[in-house]
Amino acid sequence: MSTFILNEIMKAKKVTSQELADITGISKRTIDEYRGSRKKEPSYTNGLKIAQALEVNPYELIKDEA
């Protein structure tokens, strides 16, 4: 099973939901949903936008839990 770890990466890079929303064009509400307890995962396109904005490999946004 894999977990989307956007919250952890954003904290490490000191990026707020609003800043990421401004950079990616994804709404702050959606960013918050990706970060929150609901753990909604982004579409492929949004995942790439987020990875590019945070300057990480898209695979770094996912933690593999074996």
mmCIF file of N, CA and C in Angstrom:
data_model
loop_
_atom_site.group_PDB
_atom_site.id
_atom_site.type_symbol
_atom_site.label_atom_id
_atom_site.label_comp_id
_atom_site.label_asym_id
_atom_site.label_seq_id
_atom_site.Cartn_x
_atom_site.Cartn_y
_atom_site.Cartn_z
ATOM 1 N N MET A 1 0.833 -1.176 0.000
ATOM 2 C CA MET A 1 0.000 0.000 0.000
ATOM 3 C C MET A 1 0.879 1.242 0.000
ATOM 4 N N SER A 2 0.436 2.289 -0.660
ATOM 5 C CA SER A 2 1.189 3.533 -0.744
ATOM 6 C C SER A 2 0.419 4.651 -0.066
ATOM 7 N N THR A 3 1.163 5.611 0.458
ATOM 8 C CA THR A 3 0.573 6.771 1.105
ATOM 9 C C THR A 3 1.113 8.037 0.453
ATOM 10 N N PHE A 4 0.220 8.963 0.169
ATOM 11 C CA PHE A 4 0.595 10.255 -0.396
ATOM 12 C C PHE A 4 1.068 11.125 0.762
ATOM 13 N N ILE A 5 2.319 11.587 0.714
ATOM 14 C CA ILE A 5 2.923 12.276 1.868
ATOM 15 C C ILE A 5 3.178 13.759 1.603
ATOM 16 N N LEU A 6 2.254 14.403 0.946
ATOM 17 C CA LEU A 6 2.401 15.822 0.629
ATOM 18 C C LEU A 6 2.623 16.661 1.874
ATOM 19 N N ASN A 7 1.878 16.411 2.921
ATOM 20 C CA ASN A 7 1.988 17.209 4.134
ATOM 21 C C ASN A 7 3.416 17.201 4.676
ATOM 22 N N GLU A 8 4.016 16.036 4.715
ATOM 23 C CA GLU A 8 5.388 15.915 5.232
ATOM 24 C C GLU A 8 6.375 16.705 4.380
ATOM 25 N N ILE A 9 6.235 16.609 3.070
ATOM 26 C CA ILE A 9 7.154 17.307 2.169
ATOM 27 C C ILE A 9 6.969 18.816 2.266
ATOM 28 N N MET A 10 5.707 19.249 2.341
ATOM 29 C CA MET A 10 5.450 20.688 2.452
ATOM 30 C C MET A 10 6.021 21.253 3.750
ATOM 31 N N LYS A 11 5.885 20.517 4.841
ATOM 32 C CA LYS A 11 6.453 20.973 6.114
ATOM 33 C C LYS A 11 7.969 21.069 6.017
ATOM 34 N N ALA A 12 8.604 20.072 5.412
ATOM 35 C CA ALA A 12 10.064 20.062 5.284
ATOM 36 C C ALA A 12 10.548 21.235 4.423
ATOM 37 N N LYS A 13 9.772 21.580 3.411
ATOM 38 C CA LYS A 13 10.171 22.661 2.507
ATOM 39 C C LYS A 13 9.605 24.016 2.929
ATOM 40 N N LYS A 14 8.839 24.011 4.031
ATOM 41 C CA LYS A 14 8.252 25.241 4.580
ATOM 42 C C LYS A 14 7.386 25.974 3.548
ATOM 43 N N VAL A 15 6.506 25.204 2.911
ATOM 44 C CA VAL A 15 5.582 25.746 1.914
ATOM 45 C C VAL A 15 4.173 25.618 2.467
ATOM 46 N N THR A 16 3.396 26.696 2.387
ATOM 47 C CA THR A 16 2.018 26.660 2.863
ATOM 48 C C THR A 16 1.081 26.180 1.759
ATOM 49 N N SER A 17 -0.126 25.822 2.160
ATOM 50 C CA SER A 17 -1.133 25.410 1.181
ATOM 51 C C SER A 17 -1.426 26.538 0.198
ATOM 52 N N GLN A 18 -1.504 27.762 0.704
ATOM 53 C CA GLN A 18 -1.794 28.900 -0.175
ATOM 54 C C GLN A 18 -0.654 29.127 -1.164
ATOM 55 N N GLU A 19 0.570 29.023 -0.716
ATOM 56 C CA GLU A 19 1.709 29.198 -1.619
ATOM 57 C C GLU A 19 1.699 28.129 -2.721
ATOM 58 N N LEU A 20 1.455 26.882 -2.329
ATOM 59 C CA LEU A 20 1.424 25.807 -3.315
ATOM 60 C C LEU A 20 0.257 25.995 -4.280
ATOM 61 N N ALA A 21 -0.869 26.439 -3.766
ATOM 62 C CA ALA A 21 -2.024 26.708 -4.624
ATOM 63 C C ALA A 21 -1.707 27.805 -5.639
ATOM 64 N N ASP A 22 -1.052 28.858 -5.187
ATOM 65 C CA ASP A 22 -0.690 29.963 -6.083
ATOM 66 C C ASP A 22 0.265 29.505 -7.183
ATOM 67 N N ILE A 23 1.211 28.670 -6.846
ATOM 68 C CA ILE A 23 2.203 28.195 -7.809
ATOM 69 C C ILE A 23 1.592 27.221 -8.817
ATOM 70 N N THR A 24 0.748 26.315 -8.327
ATOM 71 C CA THR A 24 0.241 25.235 -9.179
ATOM 72 C C THR A 24 -1.061 25.558 -9.896
ATOM 73 N N GLY A 25 -1.825 26.511 -9.361
ATOM 74 C CA GLY A 25 -3.143 26.785 -9.924
ATOM 75 C C GLY A 25 -4.209 25.826 -9.400
ATOM 76 N N ILE A 26 -3.835 24.988 -8.449
ATOM 77 C CA ILE A 26 -4.773 24.074 -7.798
ATOM 78 C C ILE A 26 -5.352 24.824 -6.597
ATOM 79 N N SER A 27 -6.651 24.706 -6.369
ATOM 80 C CA SER A 27 -7.262 25.470 -5.276
ATOM 81 C C SER A 27 -6.665 25.087 -3.923
ATOM 82 N N LYS A 28 -6.652 26.058 -3.009
ATOM 83 C CA LYS A 28 -6.149 25.814 -1.657
ATOM 84 C C LYS A 28 -6.966 24.718 -0.990
ATOM 85 N N ARG A 29 -8.252 24.710 -1.214
ATOM 86 C CA ARG A 29 -9.113 23.685 -0.617
ATOM 87 C C ARG A 29 -8.676 22.285 -1.068
ATOM 88 N N THR A 30 -8.385 22.151 -2.346
ATOM 89 C CA THR A 30 -7.952 20.853 -2.864
ATOM 90 C C THR A 30 -6.597 20.465 -2.287
ATOM 91 N N ILE A 31 -5.676 21.429 -2.211
ATOM 92 C CA ILE A 31 -4.369 21.167 -1.592
ATOM 93 C C ILE A 31 -4.577 20.687 -0.158
ATOM 94 N N ASP A 32 -5.452 21.365 0.580
ATOM 95 C CA ASP A 32 -5.731 20.969 1.964
ATOM 96 C C ASP A 32 -6.317 19.564 2.038
ATOM 97 N N GLU A 33 -7.150 19.204 1.069
ATOM 98 C CA GLU A 33 -7.696 17.845 1.047
ATOM 99 C C GLU A 33 -6.587 16.822 0.807
ATOM 100 N N TYR A 34 -5.632 17.157 -0.043
ATOM 101 C CA TYR A 34 -4.507 16.257 -0.284
ATOM 102 C C TYR A 34 -3.665 16.106 0.982
ATOM 103 N N ARG A 35 -3.570 17.162 1.761
ATOM 104 C CA ARG A 35 -2.759 17.148 2.982
ATOM 105 C C ARG A 35 -3.481 16.542 4.163
ATOM 106 N N GLY A 36 -4.797 16.618 4.175
ATOM 107 C CA GLY A 36 -5.594 16.293 5.351
ATOM 108 C C GLY A 36 -5.808 14.827 5.623
ATOM 109 N N SER A 37 -6.624 14.605 6.618
ATOM 110 C CA SER A 37 -6.876 13.249 7.086
ATOM 111 C C SER A 37 -7.628 12.391 6.068
ATOM 112 N N ARG A 38 -8.316 13.034 5.140
ATOM 113 C CA ARG A 38 -9.038 12.258 4.134
ATOM 114 C C ARG A 38 -8.074 11.589 3.159
ATOM 115 N N LYS A 39 -6.880 12.127 3.056
ATOM 116 C CA LYS A 39 -5.821 11.575 2.212
ATOM 117 C C LYS A 39 -6.260 11.339 0.772
ATOM 118 N N LYS A 40 -7.029 12.268 0.267
ATOM 119 C CA LYS A 40 -7.397 12.225 -1.147
ATOM 120 C C LYS A 40 -6.113 12.352 -1.956
ATOM 121 N N GLU A 41 -5.940 11.495 -2.952
ATOM 122 C CA GLU A 41 -4.738 11.561 -3.781
ATOM 123 C C GLU A 41 -5.030 12.356 -5.048
ATOM 124 N N PRO A 42 -4.049 13.094 -5.529
ATOM 125 C CA PRO A 42 -4.266 13.936 -6.711
ATOM 126 C C PRO A 42 -4.315 13.118 -8.004
ATOM 127 N N SER A 43 -4.875 13.744 -9.011
ATOM 128 C CA SER A 43 -4.813 13.155 -10.348
ATOM 129 C C SER A 43 -3.356 13.158 -10.794
ATOM 130 N N TYR A 44 -3.082 12.444 -11.850
ATOM 131 C CA TYR A 44 -1.724 12.396 -12.401
ATOM 132 C C TYR A 44 -1.229 13.810 -12.716
ATOM 133 N N THR A 45 -2.075 14.593 -13.374
ATOM 134 C CA THR A 45 -1.703 15.956 -13.775
ATOM 135 C C THR A 45 -1.405 16.826 -12.562
ATOM 136 N N ASN A 46 -2.276 16.788 -11.555
ATOM 137 C CA ASN A 46 -2.049 17.595 -10.366
ATOM 138 C C ASN A 46 -0.831 17.109 -9.585
ATOM 139 N N GLY A 47 -0.618 15.811 -9.562
ATOM 140 C CA GLY A 47 0.565 15.274 -8.897
ATOM 141 C C GLY A 47 1.847 15.800 -9.530
ATOM 142 N N LEU A 48 1.859 15.864 -10.861
ATOM 143 C CA LEU A 48 3.038 16.401 -11.556
ATOM 144 C C LEU A 48 3.224 17.887 -11.271
ATOM 145 N N LYS A 49 2.131 18.636 -11.249
ATOM 146 C CA LYS A 49 2.220 20.075 -10.935
ATOM 147 C C LYS A 49 2.795 20.286 -9.539
ATOM 148 N N ILE A 50 2.313 19.493 -8.602
ATOM 149 C CA ILE A 50 2.780 19.604 -7.212
ATOM 150 C C ILE A 50 4.253 19.236 -7.110
ATOM 151 N N ALA A 51 4.635 18.145 -7.732
ATOM 152 C CA ALA A 51 6.039 17.714 -7.693
ATOM 153 C C ALA A 51 6.942 18.779 -8.297
ATOM 154 N N GLN A 52 6.530 19.345 -9.420
ATOM 155 C CA GLN A 52 7.334 20.381 -10.064
ATOM 156 C C GLN A 52 7.443 21.614 -9.171
ATOM 157 N N ALA A 53 6.341 22.021 -8.584
ATOM 158 C CA ALA A 53 6.350 23.204 -7.716
ATOM 159 C C ALA A 53 7.233 23.002 -6.492
ATOM 160 N N LEU A 54 7.251 21.786 -5.962
ATOM 161 C CA LEU A 54 8.054 21.495 -4.770
ATOM 162 C C LEU A 54 9.472 21.047 -5.116
ATOM 163 N N GLU A 55 9.745 20.958 -6.410
ATOM 164 C CA GLU A 55 11.065 20.558 -6.905
ATOM 165 C C GLU A 55 11.477 19.194 -6.361
ATOM 166 N N VAL A 56 10.550 18.234 -6.486
ATOM 167 C CA VAL A 56 10.830 16.856 -6.101
ATOM 168 C C VAL A 56 10.422 15.932 -7.244
ATOM 169 N N ASN A 57 10.967 14.740 -7.229
ATOM 170 C CA ASN A 57 10.553 13.714 -8.166
ATOM 171 C C ASN A 57 9.135 13.301 -7.776
ATOM 172 N N PRO A 58 8.219 13.104 -8.722
ATOM 173 C CA PRO A 58 6.851 12.717 -8.380
ATOM 174 C C PRO A 58 6.779 11.484 -7.468
ATOM 175 N N TYR A 59 7.733 10.573 -7.622
ATOM 176 C CA TYR A 59 7.752 9.369 -6.783
ATOM 177 C C TYR A 59 8.038 9.675 -5.318
ATOM 178 N N GLU A 60 8.645 10.826 -5.048
ATOM 179 C CA GLU A 60 8.918 11.220 -3.666
ATOM 180 C C GLU A 60 7.659 11.596 -2.918
ATOM 181 N N LEU A 61 6.567 11.847 -3.642
ATOM 182 C CA LEU A 61 5.302 12.214 -3.004
ATOM 183 C C LEU A 61 4.564 10.998 -2.463
ATOM 184 N N ILE A 62 5.081 9.819 -2.769
ATOM 185 C CA ILE A 62 4.421 8.588 -2.357
ATOM 186 C C ILE A 62 5.369 7.765 -1.489
ATOM 187 N N LYS A 63 4.879 7.347 -0.348
ATOM 188 C CA LYS A 63 5.652 6.498 0.554
ATOM 189 C C LYS A 63 5.076 5.092 0.448
ATOM 190 N N ASP A 64 5.913 4.161 0.106
ATOM 191 C CA ASP A 64 5.480 2.769 -0.043
ATOM 192 C C ASP A 64 5.477 2.096 1.321
ATOM 193 N N GLU A 65 4.321 1.595 1.706
ATOM 194 C CA GLU A 65 4.196 0.904 2.993
ATOM 195 C C GLU A 65 3.980 -0.575 2.733
ATOM 196 N N ALA A 66 5.027 -1.323 2.886
ATOM 197 C CA ALA A 66 4.947 -2.761 2.611
ATOM 198 C C ALA A 66 4.434 -3.537 3.796
#
